[in-house]
PDB file of C-alpha atoms in Angstrom:
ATOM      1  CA  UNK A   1      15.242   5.707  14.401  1.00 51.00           C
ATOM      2  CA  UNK A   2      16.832   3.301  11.991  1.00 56.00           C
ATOM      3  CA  UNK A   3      19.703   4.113   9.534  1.00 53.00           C
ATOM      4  CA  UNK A   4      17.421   3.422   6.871  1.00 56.00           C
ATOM      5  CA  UNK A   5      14.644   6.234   8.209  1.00 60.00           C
ATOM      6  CA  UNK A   6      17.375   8.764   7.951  1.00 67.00           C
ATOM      7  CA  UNK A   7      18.623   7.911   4.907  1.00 75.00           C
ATOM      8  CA  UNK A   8      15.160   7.135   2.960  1.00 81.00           C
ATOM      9  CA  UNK A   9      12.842   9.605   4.754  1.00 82.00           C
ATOM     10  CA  UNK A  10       8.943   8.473   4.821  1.00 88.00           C
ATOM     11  CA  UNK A  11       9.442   6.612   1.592  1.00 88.00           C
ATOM     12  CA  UNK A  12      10.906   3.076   2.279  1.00 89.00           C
ATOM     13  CA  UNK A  13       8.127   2.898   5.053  1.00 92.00           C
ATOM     14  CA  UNK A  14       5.659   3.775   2.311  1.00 94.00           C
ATOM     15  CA  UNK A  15       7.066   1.522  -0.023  1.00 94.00           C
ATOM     16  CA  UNK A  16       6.505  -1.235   2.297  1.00 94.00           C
ATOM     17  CA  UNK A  17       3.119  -0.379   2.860  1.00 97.00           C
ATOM     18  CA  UNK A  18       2.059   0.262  -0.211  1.00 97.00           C
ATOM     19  CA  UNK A  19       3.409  -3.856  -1.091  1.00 97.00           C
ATOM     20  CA  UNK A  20       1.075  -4.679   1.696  1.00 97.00           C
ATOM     21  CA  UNK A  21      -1.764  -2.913   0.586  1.00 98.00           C
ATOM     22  CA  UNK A  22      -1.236  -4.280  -3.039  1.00 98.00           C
ATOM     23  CA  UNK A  23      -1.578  -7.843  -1.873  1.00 98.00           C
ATOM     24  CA  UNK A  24      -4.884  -6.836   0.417  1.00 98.00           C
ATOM     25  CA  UNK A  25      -6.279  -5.235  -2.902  1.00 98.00           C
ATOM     26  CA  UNK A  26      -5.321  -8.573  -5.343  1.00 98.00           C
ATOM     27  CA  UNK A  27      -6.670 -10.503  -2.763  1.00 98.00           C
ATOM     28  CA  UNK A  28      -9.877  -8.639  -2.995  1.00 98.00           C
ATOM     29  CA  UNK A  29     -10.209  -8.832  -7.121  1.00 98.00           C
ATOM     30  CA  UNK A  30      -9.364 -12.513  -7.038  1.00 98.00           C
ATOM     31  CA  UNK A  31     -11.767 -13.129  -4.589  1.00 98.00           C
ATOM     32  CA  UNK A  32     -14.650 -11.199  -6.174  1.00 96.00           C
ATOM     33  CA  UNK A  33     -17.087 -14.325  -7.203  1.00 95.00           C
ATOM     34  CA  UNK A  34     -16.064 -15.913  -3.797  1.00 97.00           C
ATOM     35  CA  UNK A  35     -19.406 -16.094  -1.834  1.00 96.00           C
ATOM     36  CA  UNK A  36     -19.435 -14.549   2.072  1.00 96.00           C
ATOM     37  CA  UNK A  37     -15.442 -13.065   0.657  1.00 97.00           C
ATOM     38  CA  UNK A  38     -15.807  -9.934   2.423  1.00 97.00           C
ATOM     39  CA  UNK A  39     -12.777  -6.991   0.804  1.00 97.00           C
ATOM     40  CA  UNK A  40     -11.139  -5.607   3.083  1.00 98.00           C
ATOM     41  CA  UNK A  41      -8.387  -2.272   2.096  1.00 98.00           C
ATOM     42  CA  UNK A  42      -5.406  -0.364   4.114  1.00 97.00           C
ATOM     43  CA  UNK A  43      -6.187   2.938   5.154  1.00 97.00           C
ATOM     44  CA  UNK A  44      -2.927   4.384   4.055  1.00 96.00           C
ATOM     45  CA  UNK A  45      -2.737   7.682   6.222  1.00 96.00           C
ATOM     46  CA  UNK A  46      -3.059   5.607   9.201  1.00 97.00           C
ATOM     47  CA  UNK A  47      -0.532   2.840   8.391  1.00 97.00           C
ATOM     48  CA  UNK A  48       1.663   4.879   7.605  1.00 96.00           C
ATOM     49  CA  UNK A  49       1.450   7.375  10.766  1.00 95.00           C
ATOM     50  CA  UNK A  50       1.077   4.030  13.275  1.00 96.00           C
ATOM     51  CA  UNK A  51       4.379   2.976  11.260  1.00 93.00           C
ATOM     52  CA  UNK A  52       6.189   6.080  12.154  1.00 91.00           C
ATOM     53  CA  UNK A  53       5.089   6.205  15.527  1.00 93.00           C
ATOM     54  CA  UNK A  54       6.510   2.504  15.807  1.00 91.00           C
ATOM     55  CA  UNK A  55       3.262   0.932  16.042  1.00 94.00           C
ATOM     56  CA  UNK A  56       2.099  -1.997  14.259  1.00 93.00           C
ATOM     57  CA  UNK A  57       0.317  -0.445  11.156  1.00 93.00           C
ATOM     58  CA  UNK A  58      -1.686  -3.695  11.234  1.00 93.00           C
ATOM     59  CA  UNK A  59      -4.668  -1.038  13.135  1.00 95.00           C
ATOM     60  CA  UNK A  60      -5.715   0.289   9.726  1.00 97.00           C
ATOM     61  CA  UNK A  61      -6.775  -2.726   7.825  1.00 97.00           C
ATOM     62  CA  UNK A  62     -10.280  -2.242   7.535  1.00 97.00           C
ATOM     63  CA  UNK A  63     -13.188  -4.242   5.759  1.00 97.00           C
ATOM     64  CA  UNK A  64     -14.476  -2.367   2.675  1.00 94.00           C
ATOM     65  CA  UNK A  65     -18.142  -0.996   3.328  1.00 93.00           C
ATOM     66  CA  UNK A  66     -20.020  -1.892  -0.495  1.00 93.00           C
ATOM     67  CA  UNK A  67     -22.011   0.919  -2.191  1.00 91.00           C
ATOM     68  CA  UNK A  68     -24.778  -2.021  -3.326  1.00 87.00           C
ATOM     69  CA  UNK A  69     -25.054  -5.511  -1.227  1.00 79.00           C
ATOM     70  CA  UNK A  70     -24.289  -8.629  -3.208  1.00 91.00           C
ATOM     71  CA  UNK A  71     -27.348 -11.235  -2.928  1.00 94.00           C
ATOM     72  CA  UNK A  72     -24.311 -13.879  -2.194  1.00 96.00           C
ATOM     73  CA  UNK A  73     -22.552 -11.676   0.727  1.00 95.00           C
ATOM     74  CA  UNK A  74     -19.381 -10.658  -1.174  1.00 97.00           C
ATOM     75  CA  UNK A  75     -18.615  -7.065  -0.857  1.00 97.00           C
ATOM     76  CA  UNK A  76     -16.128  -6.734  -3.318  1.00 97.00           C
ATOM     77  CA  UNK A  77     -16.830  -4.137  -6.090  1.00 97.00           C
ATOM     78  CA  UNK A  78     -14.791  -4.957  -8.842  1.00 96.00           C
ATOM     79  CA  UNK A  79     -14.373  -1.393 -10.142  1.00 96.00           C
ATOM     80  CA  UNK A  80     -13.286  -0.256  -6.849  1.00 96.00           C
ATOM     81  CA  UNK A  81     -11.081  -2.448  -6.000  1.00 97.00           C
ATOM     82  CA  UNK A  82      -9.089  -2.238  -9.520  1.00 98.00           C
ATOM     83  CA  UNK A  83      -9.205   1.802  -9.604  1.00 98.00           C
ATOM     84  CA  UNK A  84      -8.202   1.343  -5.655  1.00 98.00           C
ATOM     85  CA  UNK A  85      -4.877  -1.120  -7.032  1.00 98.00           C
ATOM     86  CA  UNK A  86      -4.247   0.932  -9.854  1.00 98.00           C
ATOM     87  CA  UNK A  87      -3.763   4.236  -7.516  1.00 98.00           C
ATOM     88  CA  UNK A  88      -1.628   1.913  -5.438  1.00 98.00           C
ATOM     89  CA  UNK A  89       0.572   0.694  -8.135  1.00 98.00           C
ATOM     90  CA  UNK A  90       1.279   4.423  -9.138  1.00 98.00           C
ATOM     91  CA  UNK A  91       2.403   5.621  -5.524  1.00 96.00           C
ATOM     92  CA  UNK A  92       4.112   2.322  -5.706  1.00 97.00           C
ATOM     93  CA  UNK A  93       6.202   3.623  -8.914  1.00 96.00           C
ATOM     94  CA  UNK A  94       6.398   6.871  -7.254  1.00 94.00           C
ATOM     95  CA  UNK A  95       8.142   5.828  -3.630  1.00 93.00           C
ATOM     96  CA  UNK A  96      10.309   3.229  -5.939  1.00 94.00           C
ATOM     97  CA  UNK A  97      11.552   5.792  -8.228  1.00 94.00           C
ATOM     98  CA  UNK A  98      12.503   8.147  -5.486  1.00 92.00           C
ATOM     99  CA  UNK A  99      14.579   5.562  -3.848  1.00 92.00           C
ATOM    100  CA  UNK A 100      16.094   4.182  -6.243  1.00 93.00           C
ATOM    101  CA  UNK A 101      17.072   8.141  -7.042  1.00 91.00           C
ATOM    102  CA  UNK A 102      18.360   7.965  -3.757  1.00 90.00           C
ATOM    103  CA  UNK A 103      20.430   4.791  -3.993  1.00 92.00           C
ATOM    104  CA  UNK A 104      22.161   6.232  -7.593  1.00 92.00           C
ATOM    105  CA  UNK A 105      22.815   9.544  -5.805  1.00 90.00           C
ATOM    106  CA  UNK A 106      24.609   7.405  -2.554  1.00 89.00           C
ATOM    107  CA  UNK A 107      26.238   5.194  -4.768  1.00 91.00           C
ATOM    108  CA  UNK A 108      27.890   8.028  -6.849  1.00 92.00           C
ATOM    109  CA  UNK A 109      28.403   9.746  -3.763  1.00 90.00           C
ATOM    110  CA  UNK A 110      30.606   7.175  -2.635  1.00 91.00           C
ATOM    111  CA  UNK A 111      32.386   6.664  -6.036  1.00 90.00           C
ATOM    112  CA  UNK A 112      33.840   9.961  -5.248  1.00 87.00           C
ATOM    113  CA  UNK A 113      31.479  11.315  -8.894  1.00 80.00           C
TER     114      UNK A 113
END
């Protein structure tokens, strides 16, 4: 276990993972008039348990299954993929927030405050 587990808990694993899934998820909307551009997403739960367990979370990227079939072969649905990235960014906020709660709380630990 790494000094950084201890001291952050789940959420600079989750942090991490959540930047990963961000970029899978911007990678989708840019790509959305890209013909044969097939989306792909992160499932979270399992990234982040394959993370903890050591494993490559690298297992859980998945191609996105669309609701309706594009004539061109994209699968991206743009409203899914920007409710999907705007979910993300909030746990994003959320895991960033909490460490950098736990950083101020360290750092006036150490300052003796």
């Amino acid at each position: 276990m790494a000094v950084s587990d201890t001291i952050f808990g789940v959420h600079a694993t989750a942090l991490k993972l959540r930047g990963q899934r961000m970029n899978v998820l911007a990678s989708n909307i840019a790509n959305a008039a890209t013909p044969n551009y097939k989306a792909r997403d992160i499932d979270f739960r399992k990234a982040l348990s394959l993370a903890q367990e050591g494993q490559s979370p690298d297992a859980a990227l998945k191609f996105r299954v669309p609701l309706q079939t594009s004539l061109d072969g994209n699968t991206v649905e743009l409203p899914t993929e920007q409710t999907a990235f705007a979910e993300n960014a909030l746990a994003y906020r959320t895991s960033l927030t909490f460490l950098n709660s736990r950083i101020n709380s360290l750092t006036r630990a150490l300052k003796g405050e």
